[in-house]
Tab-separated table of N, CA and C in Angstrom:
chain	number	residue	atom	x	y	z
C	294	MET	N	-9.549	7.807	-27.004
C	294	MET	CA	-9.413	6.500	-26.391
C	294	MET	C	-10.782	5.807	-26.355
C	295	ASP	N	-10.770	4.553	-26.005
C	295	ASP	CA	-12.007	3.776	-26.002
C	295	ASP	C	-12.597	3.593	-24.599
C	296	ASP	N	-12.197	4.441	-23.640
C	296	ASP	CA	-12.721	4.407	-22.271
C	296	ASP	C	-12.461	3.098	-21.556
C	297	GLU	N	-11.393	2.387	-21.906
C	297	GLU	CA	-11.021	1.154	-21.224
C	297	GLU	C	-9.704	1.360	-20.504
C	298	PHE	N	-9.552	0.663	-19.364
C	298	PHE	CA	-8.308	0.739	-18.624
C	298	PHE	C	-7.243	-0.096	-19.320
C	299	VAL	N	-6.009	0.353	-19.247
C	299	VAL	CA	-4.913	-0.347	-19.907
C	299	VAL	C	-4.514	-1.591	-19.131
C	300	PHE	N	-4.466	-1.496	-17.805
C	300	PHE	CA	-4.005	-2.596	-16.975
C	300	PHE	C	-5.137	-3.167	-16.135
C	301	THR	N	-5.429	-4.435	-16.301
C	301	THR	CA	-6.408	-5.130	-15.467
C	301	THR	C	-5.848	-6.508	-15.132
C	302	ASP	N	-6.370	-7.119	-14.068
C	302	ASP	CA	-5.954	-8.488	-13.761
C	302	ASP	C	-6.943	-9.456	-14.403
C	303	GLU	N	-6.794	-10.750	-14.111
C	303	GLU	CA	-7.645	-11.770	-14.745
C	303	GLU	C	-9.132	-11.568	-14.466
C	304	SER	N	-9.452	-10.979	-13.322
C	304	SER	CA	-10.857	-10.767	-12.977
C	304	SER	C	-11.415	-9.500	-13.623
C	305	GLY	N	-10.557	-8.732	-14.284
C	305	GLY	CA	-10.994	-7.478	-14.868
C	305	GLY	C	-10.849	-6.303	-13.920
C	306	SER	N	-10.326	-6.558	-12.727
C	306	SER	CA	-10.165	-5.508	-11.736
C	306	SER	C	-8.963	-4.636	-12.075
C	307	VAL	N	-9.141	-3.348	-11.964
C	307	VAL	CA	-8.051	-2.413	-12.199
C	307	VAL	C	-7.124	-2.367	-10.991
C	308	PHE	N	-7.661	-2.637	-9.806
C	308	PHE	CA	-6.909	-2.463	-8.578
C	308	PHE	C	-6.149	-3.703	-8.132
C	309	GLY	N	-6.401	-4.863	-8.677
C	309	GLY	CA	-5.701	-6.074	-8.278
C	309	GLY	C	-6.033	-6.472	-6.855
C	310	ASP	N	-5.187	-7.318	-6.259
C	310	ASP	CA	-5.472	-7.765	-4.899
C	310	ASP	C	-4.420	-7.281	-3.907
C	311	GLY	N	-3.503	-6.430	-4.336
C	311	GLY	CA	-2.498	-5.867	-3.439
C	311	GLY	C	-2.958	-4.538	-2.884
C	312	TRP	N	-2.047	-3.796	-2.336
C	312	TRP	CA	-2.372	-2.481	-1.780
C	312	TRP	C	-2.687	-1.497	-2.893
C	313	ASN	N	-3.558	-0.555	-2.604
C	313	ASN	CA	-3.875	0.493	-3.563
C	313	ASN	C	-2.928	1.675	-3.428
C	314	GLY	N	-2.299	1.813	-2.266
C	314	GLY	CA	-1.391	2.934	-2.078
C	314	GLY	C	-0.696	2.878	-0.738
C	315	LEU	N	0.357	3.640	-0.643
C	315	LEU	CA	1.150	3.738	0.574
C	315	LEU	C	1.406	5.207	0.832
C	316	LEU	N	1.140	5.649	2.048
C	316	LEU	CA	1.389	7.024	2.452
C	316	LEU	C	2.487	6.996	3.492
C	317	VAL	N	3.609	7.643	3.191
C	317	VAL	CA	4.709	7.745	4.151
C	317	VAL	C	4.622	9.127	4.782
C	318	VAL	N	4.517	9.146	6.104
C	318	VAL	CA	4.390	10.397	6.846
C	318	VAL	C	5.626	10.612	7.701
C	319	GLN	N	5.802	11.837	8.157
C	319	GLN	CA	6.939	12.110	9.040
C	319	GLN	C	6.755	11.339	10.343
C	320	ASP	N	7.848	11.098	11.036
C	320	ASP	CA	7.788	10.359	12.296
C	320	ASP	C	7.039	11.173	13.348
C	321	VAL	N	6.166	10.493	14.054
C	321	VAL	CA	5.428	11.089	15.166
C	321	VAL	C	5.583	10.179	16.379
C	322	GLU	N	5.250	10.695	17.543
C	322	GLU	CA	5.400	9.915	18.766
C	322	GLU	C	4.463	8.718	18.818
C	323	GLN	N	3.282	8.850	18.255
C	323	GLN	CA	2.300	7.768	18.264
C	323	GLN	C	2.672	6.713	17.227
C	324	GLU	N	2.633	5.450	17.620
C	324	GLU	CA	2.955	4.354	16.713
C	324	GLU	C	1.818	4.156	15.708
C	325	THR	N	2.164	3.914	14.451
C	325	THR	CA	1.132	3.643	13.453
C	325	THR	C	0.651	2.197	13.600
C	326	ALA	N	-0.522	1.937	13.106
C	326	ALA	CA	-1.091	0.588	13.174
C	326	ALA	C	-0.245	-0.370	12.337
C	327	SER	N	-0.249	-1.634	12.711
C	327	SER	CA	0.496	-2.645	11.964
C	327	SER	C	-0.134	-2.834	10.586
C	328	PHE	N	0.615	-3.480	9.688
C	328	PHE	CA	0.074	-3.767	8.363
C	328	PHE	C	-1.188	-4.613	8.469
C	329	ALA	N	-1.195	-5.573	9.379
C	329	ALA	CA	-2.366	-6.438	9.555
C	329	ALA	C	-3.584	-5.627	9.991
C	330	ASP	N	-3.376	-4.658	10.885
C	330	ASP	CA	-4.483	-3.824	11.351
C	330	ASP	C	-4.998	-2.887	10.261
C	331	GLN	N	-4.170	-2.614	9.260
C	331	GLN	CA	-4.571	-1.730	8.168
C	331	GLN	C	-5.034	-2.503	6.934
C	332	ALA	N	-5.189	-3.793	7.061
C	332	ALA	CA	-5.498	-4.652	5.911
C	332	ALA	C	-6.781	-4.252	5.182
C	333	GLU	N	-7.760	-3.774	5.881
C	333	GLU	CA	-9.042	-3.406	5.252
C	333	GLU	C	-9.050	-1.977	4.725
C	334	SER	N	-7.983	-1.247	4.964
C	334	SER	CA	-7.900	0.151	4.548
C	334	SER	C	-7.507	0.250	3.081
C	335	GLU	N	-7.987	1.265	2.400
C	335	GLU	CA	-7.628	1.495	0.998
C	335	GLU	C	-6.179	1.948	0.879
C	336	LEU	N	-5.670	2.591	1.919
C	336	LEU	CA	-4.343	3.170	1.905
C	336	LEU	C	-3.601	2.736	3.159
C	337	THR	N	-2.355	2.319	3.019
C	337	THR	CA	-1.542	1.909	4.153
C	337	THR	C	-0.635	3.063	4.544
C	338	ILE	N	-0.532	3.328	5.854
C	338	ILE	CA	0.267	4.441	6.354
C	338	ILE	C	1.510	3.902	7.037
C	339	LEU	N	2.637	4.528	6.749
C	339	LEU	CA	3.930	4.124	7.297
C	339	LEU	C	4.694	5.382	7.671
C	340	GLN	N	5.338	5.377	8.838
C	340	GLN	CA	6.162	6.513	9.238
C	340	GLN	C	7.514	6.424	8.541
C	341	ALA	N	8.121	7.570	8.268
C	341	ALA	CA	9.386	7.616	7.541
C	341	ALA	C	10.455	6.761	8.219
C	342	GLY	N	10.504	6.742	9.530
C	342	GLY	CA	11.496	5.964	10.260
C	342	GLY	C	11.298	4.458	10.141
C	343	GLU	N	10.139	4.023	9.687
C	343	GLU	CA	9.842	2.598	9.545
C	343	GLU	C	10.175	2.053	8.154
C	344	VAL	N	10.487	2.929	7.219
C	344	VAL	CA	10.683	2.521	5.830
C	344	VAL	C	11.803	1.490	5.695
C	345	ASP	N	12.959	1.736	6.314
C	345	ASP	CA	14.078	0.792	6.191
C	345	ASP	C	13.708	-0.604	6.667
C	346	ASP	N	13.028	-0.687	7.803
C	346	ASP	CA	12.679	-1.988	8.374
C	346	ASP	C	11.576	-2.698	7.607
C	347	LYS	N	10.687	-1.957	6.977
C	347	LYS	CA	9.498	-2.557	6.372
C	347	LYS	C	9.457	-2.477	4.854
C	348	LEU	N	10.550	-2.008	4.244
C	348	LEU	CA	10.557	-1.826	2.792
C	348	LEU	C	10.322	-3.135	2.037
C	349	GLN	N	10.927	-4.223	2.463
C	349	GLN	CA	10.740	-5.512	1.790
C	349	GLN	C	9.268	-5.903	1.785
C	350	ARG	N	8.599	-5.788	2.922
C	350	ARG	CA	7.173	-6.129	3.029
C	350	ARG	C	6.323	-5.218	2.149
C	351	VAL	N	6.656	-3.941	2.109
C	351	VAL	CA	5.930	-2.981	1.274
C	351	VAL	C	6.027	-3.398	-0.194
C	352	LEU	N	7.225	-3.709	-0.650
C	352	LEU	CA	7.401	-4.105	-2.050
C	352	LEU	C	6.657	-5.380	-2.375
C	353	GLU	N	6.642	-6.338	-1.447
C	353	GLU	CA	5.903	-7.580	-1.680
C	353	GLU	C	4.420	-7.317	-1.861
C	354	GLN	N	3.869	-6.359	-1.140
C	354	GLN	CA	2.444	-6.062	-1.213
C	354	GLN	C	2.071	-5.269	-2.456
C	355	ILE	N	2.979	-4.429	-2.905
C	355	ILE	CA	2.674	-3.563	-4.039
C	355	ILE	C	2.899	-4.284	-5.372
C	356	ILE	N	3.942	-5.078	-5.448
C	356	ILE	CA	4.287	-5.711	-6.717
C	356	ILE	C	3.538	-7.021	-6.886
């Protein structure tokens, strides 16, 4: 290969401007931070029980 990434955006960034990843964890008693509070994080964390309610928002951020 020629050491170039296959997918880049207009700025040449490989990561784009959406989320870099989503980690779904098992449900715990402690509430996870909101999406807004996790905005500066490289990875967004979501509890399994929150997936149904927040799936639309997750897809909007990833796609």
